[in-house]
mmCIF file of C-alpha atoms in Angstrom:
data_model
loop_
_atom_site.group_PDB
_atom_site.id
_atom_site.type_symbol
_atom_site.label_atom_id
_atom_site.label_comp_id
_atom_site.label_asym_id
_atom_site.label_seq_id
_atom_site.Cartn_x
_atom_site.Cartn_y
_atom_site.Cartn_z
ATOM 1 C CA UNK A 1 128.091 125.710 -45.954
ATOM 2 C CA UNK A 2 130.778 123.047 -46.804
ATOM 3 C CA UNK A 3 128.629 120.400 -45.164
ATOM 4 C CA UNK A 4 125.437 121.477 -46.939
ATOM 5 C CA UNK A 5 127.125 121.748 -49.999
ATOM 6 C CA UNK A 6 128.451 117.956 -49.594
ATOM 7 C CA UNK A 7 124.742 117.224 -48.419
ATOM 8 C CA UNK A 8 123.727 117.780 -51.592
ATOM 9 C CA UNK A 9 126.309 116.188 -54.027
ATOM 10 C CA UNK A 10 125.227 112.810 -51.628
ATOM 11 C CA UNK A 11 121.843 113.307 -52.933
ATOM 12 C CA UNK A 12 123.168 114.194 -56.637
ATOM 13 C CA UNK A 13 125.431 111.415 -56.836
ATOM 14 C CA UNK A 14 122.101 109.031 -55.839
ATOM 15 C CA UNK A 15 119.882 110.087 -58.731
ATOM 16 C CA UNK A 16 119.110 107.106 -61.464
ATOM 17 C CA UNK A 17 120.900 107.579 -63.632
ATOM 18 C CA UNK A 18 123.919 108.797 -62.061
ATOM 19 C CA UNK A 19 124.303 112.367 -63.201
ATOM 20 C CA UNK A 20 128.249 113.331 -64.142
ATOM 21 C CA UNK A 21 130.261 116.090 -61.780
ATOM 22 C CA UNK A 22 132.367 119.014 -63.243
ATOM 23 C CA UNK A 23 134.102 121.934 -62.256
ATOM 24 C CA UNK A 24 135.649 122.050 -59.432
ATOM 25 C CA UNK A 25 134.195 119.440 -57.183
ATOM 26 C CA UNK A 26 134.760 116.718 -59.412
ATOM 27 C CA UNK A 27 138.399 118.191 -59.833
ATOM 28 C CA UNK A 28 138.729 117.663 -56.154
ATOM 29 C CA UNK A 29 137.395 114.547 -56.352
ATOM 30 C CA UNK A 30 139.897 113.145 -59.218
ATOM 31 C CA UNK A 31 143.015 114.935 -57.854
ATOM 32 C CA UNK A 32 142.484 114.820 -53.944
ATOM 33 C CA UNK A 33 140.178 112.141 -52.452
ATOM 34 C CA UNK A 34 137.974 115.385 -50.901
ATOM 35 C CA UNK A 35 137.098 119.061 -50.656
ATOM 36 C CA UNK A 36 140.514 120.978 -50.533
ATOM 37 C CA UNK A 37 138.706 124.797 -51.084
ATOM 38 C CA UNK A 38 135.442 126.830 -50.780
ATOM 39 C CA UNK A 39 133.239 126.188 -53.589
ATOM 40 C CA UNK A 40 130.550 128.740 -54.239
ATOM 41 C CA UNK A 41 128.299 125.996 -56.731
ATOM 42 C CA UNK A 42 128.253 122.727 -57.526
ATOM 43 C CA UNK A 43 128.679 121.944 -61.034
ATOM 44 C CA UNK A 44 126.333 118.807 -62.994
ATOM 45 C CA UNK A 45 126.434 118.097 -66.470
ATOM 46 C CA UNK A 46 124.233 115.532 -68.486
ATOM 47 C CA UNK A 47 123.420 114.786 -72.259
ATOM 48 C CA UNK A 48 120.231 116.820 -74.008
ATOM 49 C CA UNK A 49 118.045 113.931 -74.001
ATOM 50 C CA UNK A 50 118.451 113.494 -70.176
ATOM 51 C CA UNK A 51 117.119 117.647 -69.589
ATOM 52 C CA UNK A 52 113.297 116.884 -68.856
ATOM 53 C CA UNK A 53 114.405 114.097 -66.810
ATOM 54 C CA UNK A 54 117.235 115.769 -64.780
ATOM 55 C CA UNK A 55 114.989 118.977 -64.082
ATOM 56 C CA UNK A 56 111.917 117.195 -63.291
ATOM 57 C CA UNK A 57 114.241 115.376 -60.138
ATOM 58 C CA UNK A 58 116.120 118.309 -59.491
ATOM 59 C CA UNK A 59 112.804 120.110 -58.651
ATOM 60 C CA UNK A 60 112.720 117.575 -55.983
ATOM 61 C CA UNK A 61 115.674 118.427 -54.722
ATOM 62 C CA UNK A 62 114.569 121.883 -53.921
ATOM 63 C CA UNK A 63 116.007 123.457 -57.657
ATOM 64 C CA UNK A 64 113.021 124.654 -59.689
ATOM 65 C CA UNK A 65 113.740 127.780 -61.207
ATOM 66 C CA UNK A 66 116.167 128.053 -63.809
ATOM 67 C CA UNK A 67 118.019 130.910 -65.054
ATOM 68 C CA UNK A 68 119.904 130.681 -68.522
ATOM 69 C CA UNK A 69 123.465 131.747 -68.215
ATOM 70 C CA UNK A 70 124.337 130.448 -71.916
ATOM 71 C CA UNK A 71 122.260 129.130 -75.148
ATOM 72 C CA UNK A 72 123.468 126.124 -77.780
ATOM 73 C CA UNK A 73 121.369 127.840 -80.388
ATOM 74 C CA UNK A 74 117.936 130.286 -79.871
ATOM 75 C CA UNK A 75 116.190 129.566 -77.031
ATOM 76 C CA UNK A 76 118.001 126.147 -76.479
ATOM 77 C CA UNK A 77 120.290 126.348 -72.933
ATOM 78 C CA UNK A 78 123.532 124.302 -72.685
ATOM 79 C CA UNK A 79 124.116 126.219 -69.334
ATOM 80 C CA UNK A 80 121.461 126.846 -66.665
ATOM 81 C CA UNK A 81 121.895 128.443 -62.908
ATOM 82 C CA UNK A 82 119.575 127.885 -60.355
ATOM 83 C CA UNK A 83 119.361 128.365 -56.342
ATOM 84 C CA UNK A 84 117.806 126.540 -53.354
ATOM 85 C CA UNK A 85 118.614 128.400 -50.210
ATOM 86 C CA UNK A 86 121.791 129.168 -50.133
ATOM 87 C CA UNK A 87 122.848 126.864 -52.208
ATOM 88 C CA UNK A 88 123.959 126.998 -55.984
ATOM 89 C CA UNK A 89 123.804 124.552 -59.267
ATOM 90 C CA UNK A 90 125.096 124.807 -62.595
ATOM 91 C CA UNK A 91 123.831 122.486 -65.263
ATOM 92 C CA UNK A 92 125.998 121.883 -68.222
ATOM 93 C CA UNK A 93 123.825 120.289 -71.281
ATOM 94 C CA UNK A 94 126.051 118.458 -73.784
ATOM 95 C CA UNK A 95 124.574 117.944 -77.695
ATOM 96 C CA UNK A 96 125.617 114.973 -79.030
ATOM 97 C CA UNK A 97 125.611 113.946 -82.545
ATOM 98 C CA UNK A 98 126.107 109.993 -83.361
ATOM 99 C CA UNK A 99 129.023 109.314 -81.085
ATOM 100 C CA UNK A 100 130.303 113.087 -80.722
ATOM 101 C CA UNK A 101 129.845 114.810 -77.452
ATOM 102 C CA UNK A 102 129.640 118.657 -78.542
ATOM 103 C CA UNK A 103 129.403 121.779 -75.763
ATOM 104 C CA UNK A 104 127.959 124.340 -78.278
ATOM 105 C CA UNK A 105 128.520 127.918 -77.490
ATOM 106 C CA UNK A 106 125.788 129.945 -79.354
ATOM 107 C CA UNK A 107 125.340 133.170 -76.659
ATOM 108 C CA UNK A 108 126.214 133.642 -72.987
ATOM 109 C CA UNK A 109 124.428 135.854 -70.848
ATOM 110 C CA UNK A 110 126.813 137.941 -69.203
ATOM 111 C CA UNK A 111 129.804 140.143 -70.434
ATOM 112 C CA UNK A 112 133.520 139.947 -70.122
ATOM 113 C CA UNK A 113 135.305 143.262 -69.434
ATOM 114 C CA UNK A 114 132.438 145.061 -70.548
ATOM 115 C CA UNK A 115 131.898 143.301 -73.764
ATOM 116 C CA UNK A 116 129.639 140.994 -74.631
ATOM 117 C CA UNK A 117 131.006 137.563 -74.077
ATOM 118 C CA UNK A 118 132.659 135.748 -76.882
ATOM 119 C CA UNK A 119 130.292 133.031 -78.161
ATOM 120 C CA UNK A 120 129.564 131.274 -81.616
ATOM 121 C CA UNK A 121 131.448 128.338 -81.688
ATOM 122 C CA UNK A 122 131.368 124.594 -80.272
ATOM 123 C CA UNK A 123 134.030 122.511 -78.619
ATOM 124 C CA UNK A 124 134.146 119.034 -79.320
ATOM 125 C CA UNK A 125 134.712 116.992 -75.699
ATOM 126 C CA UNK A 126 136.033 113.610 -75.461
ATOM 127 C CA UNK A 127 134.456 110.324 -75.846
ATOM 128 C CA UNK A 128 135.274 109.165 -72.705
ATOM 129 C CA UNK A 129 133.344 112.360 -71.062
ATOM 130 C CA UNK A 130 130.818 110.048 -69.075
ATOM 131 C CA UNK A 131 132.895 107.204 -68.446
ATOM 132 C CA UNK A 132 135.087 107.928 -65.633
ATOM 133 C CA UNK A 133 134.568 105.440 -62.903
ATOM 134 C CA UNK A 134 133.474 106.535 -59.520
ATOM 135 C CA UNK A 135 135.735 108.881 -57.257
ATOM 136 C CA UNK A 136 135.177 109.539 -53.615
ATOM 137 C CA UNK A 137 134.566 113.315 -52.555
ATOM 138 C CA UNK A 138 134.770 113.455 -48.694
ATOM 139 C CA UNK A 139 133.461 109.386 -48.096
ATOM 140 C CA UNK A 140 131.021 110.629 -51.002
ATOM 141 C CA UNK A 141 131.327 108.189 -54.180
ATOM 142 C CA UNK A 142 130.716 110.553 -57.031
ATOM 143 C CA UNK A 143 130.835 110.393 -60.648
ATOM 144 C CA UNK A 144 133.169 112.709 -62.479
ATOM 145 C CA UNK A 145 133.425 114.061 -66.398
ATOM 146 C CA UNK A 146 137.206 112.605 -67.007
ATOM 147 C CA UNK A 147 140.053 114.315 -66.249
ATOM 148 C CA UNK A 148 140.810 114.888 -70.313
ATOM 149 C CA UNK A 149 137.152 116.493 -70.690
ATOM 150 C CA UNK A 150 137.632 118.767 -67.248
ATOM 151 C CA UNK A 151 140.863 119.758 -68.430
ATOM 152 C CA UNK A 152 139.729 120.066 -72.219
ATOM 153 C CA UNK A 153 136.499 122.341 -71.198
ATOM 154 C CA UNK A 154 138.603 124.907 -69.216
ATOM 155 C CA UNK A 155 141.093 125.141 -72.245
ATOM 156 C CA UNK A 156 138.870 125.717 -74.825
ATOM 157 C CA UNK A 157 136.730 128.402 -73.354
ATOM 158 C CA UNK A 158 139.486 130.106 -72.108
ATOM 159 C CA UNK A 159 141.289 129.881 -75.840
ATOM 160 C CA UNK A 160 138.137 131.639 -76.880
ATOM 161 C CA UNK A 161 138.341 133.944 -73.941
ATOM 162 C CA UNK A 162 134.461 133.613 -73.028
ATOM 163 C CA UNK A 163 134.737 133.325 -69.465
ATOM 164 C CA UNK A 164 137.259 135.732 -69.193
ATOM 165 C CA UNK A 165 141.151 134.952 -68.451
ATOM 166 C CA UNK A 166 142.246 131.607 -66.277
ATOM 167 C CA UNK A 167 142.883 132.800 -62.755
ATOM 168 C CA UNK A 168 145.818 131.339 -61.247
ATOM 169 C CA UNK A 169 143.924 128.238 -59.337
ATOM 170 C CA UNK A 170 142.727 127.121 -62.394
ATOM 171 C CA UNK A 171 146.115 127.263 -64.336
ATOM 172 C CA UNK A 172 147.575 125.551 -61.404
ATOM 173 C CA UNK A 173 144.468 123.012 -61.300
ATOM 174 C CA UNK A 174 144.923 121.987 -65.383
ATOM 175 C CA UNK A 175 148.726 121.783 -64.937
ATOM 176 C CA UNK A 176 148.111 119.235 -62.191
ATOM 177 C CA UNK A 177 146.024 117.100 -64.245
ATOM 178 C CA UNK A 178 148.046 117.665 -66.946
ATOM 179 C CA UNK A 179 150.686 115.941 -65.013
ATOM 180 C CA UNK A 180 148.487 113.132 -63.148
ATOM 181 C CA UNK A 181 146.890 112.219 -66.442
ATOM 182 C CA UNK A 182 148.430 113.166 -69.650
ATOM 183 C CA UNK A 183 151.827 114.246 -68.919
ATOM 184 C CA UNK A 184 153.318 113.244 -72.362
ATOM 185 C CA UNK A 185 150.734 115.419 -74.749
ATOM 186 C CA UNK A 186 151.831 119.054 -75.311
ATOM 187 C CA UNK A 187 149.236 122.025 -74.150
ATOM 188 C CA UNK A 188 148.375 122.331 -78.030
ATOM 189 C CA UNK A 189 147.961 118.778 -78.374
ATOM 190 C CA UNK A 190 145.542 118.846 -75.209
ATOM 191 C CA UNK A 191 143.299 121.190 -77.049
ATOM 192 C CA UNK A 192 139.908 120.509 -78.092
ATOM 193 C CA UNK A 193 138.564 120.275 -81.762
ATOM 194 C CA UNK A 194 136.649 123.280 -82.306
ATOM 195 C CA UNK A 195 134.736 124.617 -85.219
ATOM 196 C CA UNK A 196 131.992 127.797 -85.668
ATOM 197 C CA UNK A 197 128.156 126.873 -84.927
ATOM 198 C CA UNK A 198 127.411 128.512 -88.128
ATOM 199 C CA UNK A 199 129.583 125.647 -90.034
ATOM 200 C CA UNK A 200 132.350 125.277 -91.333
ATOM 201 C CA UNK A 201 135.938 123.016 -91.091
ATOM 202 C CA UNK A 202 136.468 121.339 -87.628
ATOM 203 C CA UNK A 203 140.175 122.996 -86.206
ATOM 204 C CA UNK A 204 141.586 119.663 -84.791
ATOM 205 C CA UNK A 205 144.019 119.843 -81.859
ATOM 206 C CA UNK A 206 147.680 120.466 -83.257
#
């Protein structure tokens, strides 16, 4: 599985233009040189205006049907899951507005502890998002979200609570870029800007 799984980032990380890693791939990539745990999906995130493009060669890839896990407004995904054997993708789509990168949070498919998940908002990621130079994943050179927008993604969801609570992996995973990164800005300080789809004042990071 590992191997098929690395396989396939290979042949992510040679699409034109190269497509951006997350989760917790690109996590291993940044923070170990290579694949230190199982990973049941592989995690890809690109801007709205790339979507036809990034489908279209992902259908190539074996990845044609989509399912929508999570909606940036009506009928508009920001987060798709699809399958190709037994392997797994997630698609982040990021809005951006002028030079803002903006992961808006408008319904999610699934429920957390029996409710229905906690949506209605947008996080405002970094500007440096897509410029992270090249890490290498297992002799694979791969192109990771930066370590401030990995660790600034986690954070805010979990603030709102929409994925459900942080397990310990991932608490230990943010602390340790926390440390290799940014180890003189508070938690608080780390968090995203935030503010409600409907509109409304933009909550800065304290």
């Amino acid at each position: 599985m590992r191997q098929r799984q690395l396989d396939l980032i290979a042949k992510l990380a040679a699409l034109d233009p190269p497509i951006a890693f997350m989760g917790g791939f690109a996590e291993d990539a940044l923070l170990a040189g290579g694949i230190t745990r199982e990973h049941e999906d592989i995690d890809v995130i690109f801007p709205r205006d790339q979507q036809k493009l990034r489908l279209a060669q992902l259908a190539e890839l074996g990845f044609r049907d989509w399912e929508t896990w999570g909606e940036a407004a009506p009928g508009v995904p920001f987060y798709l899951f699809g399958q190709s054997g037994d392997l797994n993708l997630d698609l982040g789509i990021v809005d951006q507005a002028g030079a803002e990168n903006w992961m808006r949070v408008h319904r999610l498919s699934f429920t957390v502890g029996g409710e229905e998940a906690p949506a209605g908002y947008q996080l405002r990621l970094p500007d440096d998002l897509f410029e992270q130079p090249l890490a290498e994943l297992d002799g694979v050179a791969i192109k990771p979200i930066s370590p401030l927008a990995l660790y600034q993604m986690r954070a805010g969801v979990a603030e709102r609570g929409s994925f459900g609570p942080l397990s310990e992996r991932q608490r230990a995973t943010m602390a340790e870029l926390r440390q290799r990164f940014f180890p003189d800005r508070s938690e608080a300080e780390l968090l995203p800007a935030t503010k409600p789809l409907t509109g409304g004042p933009t909550r800065n990071a304290t």
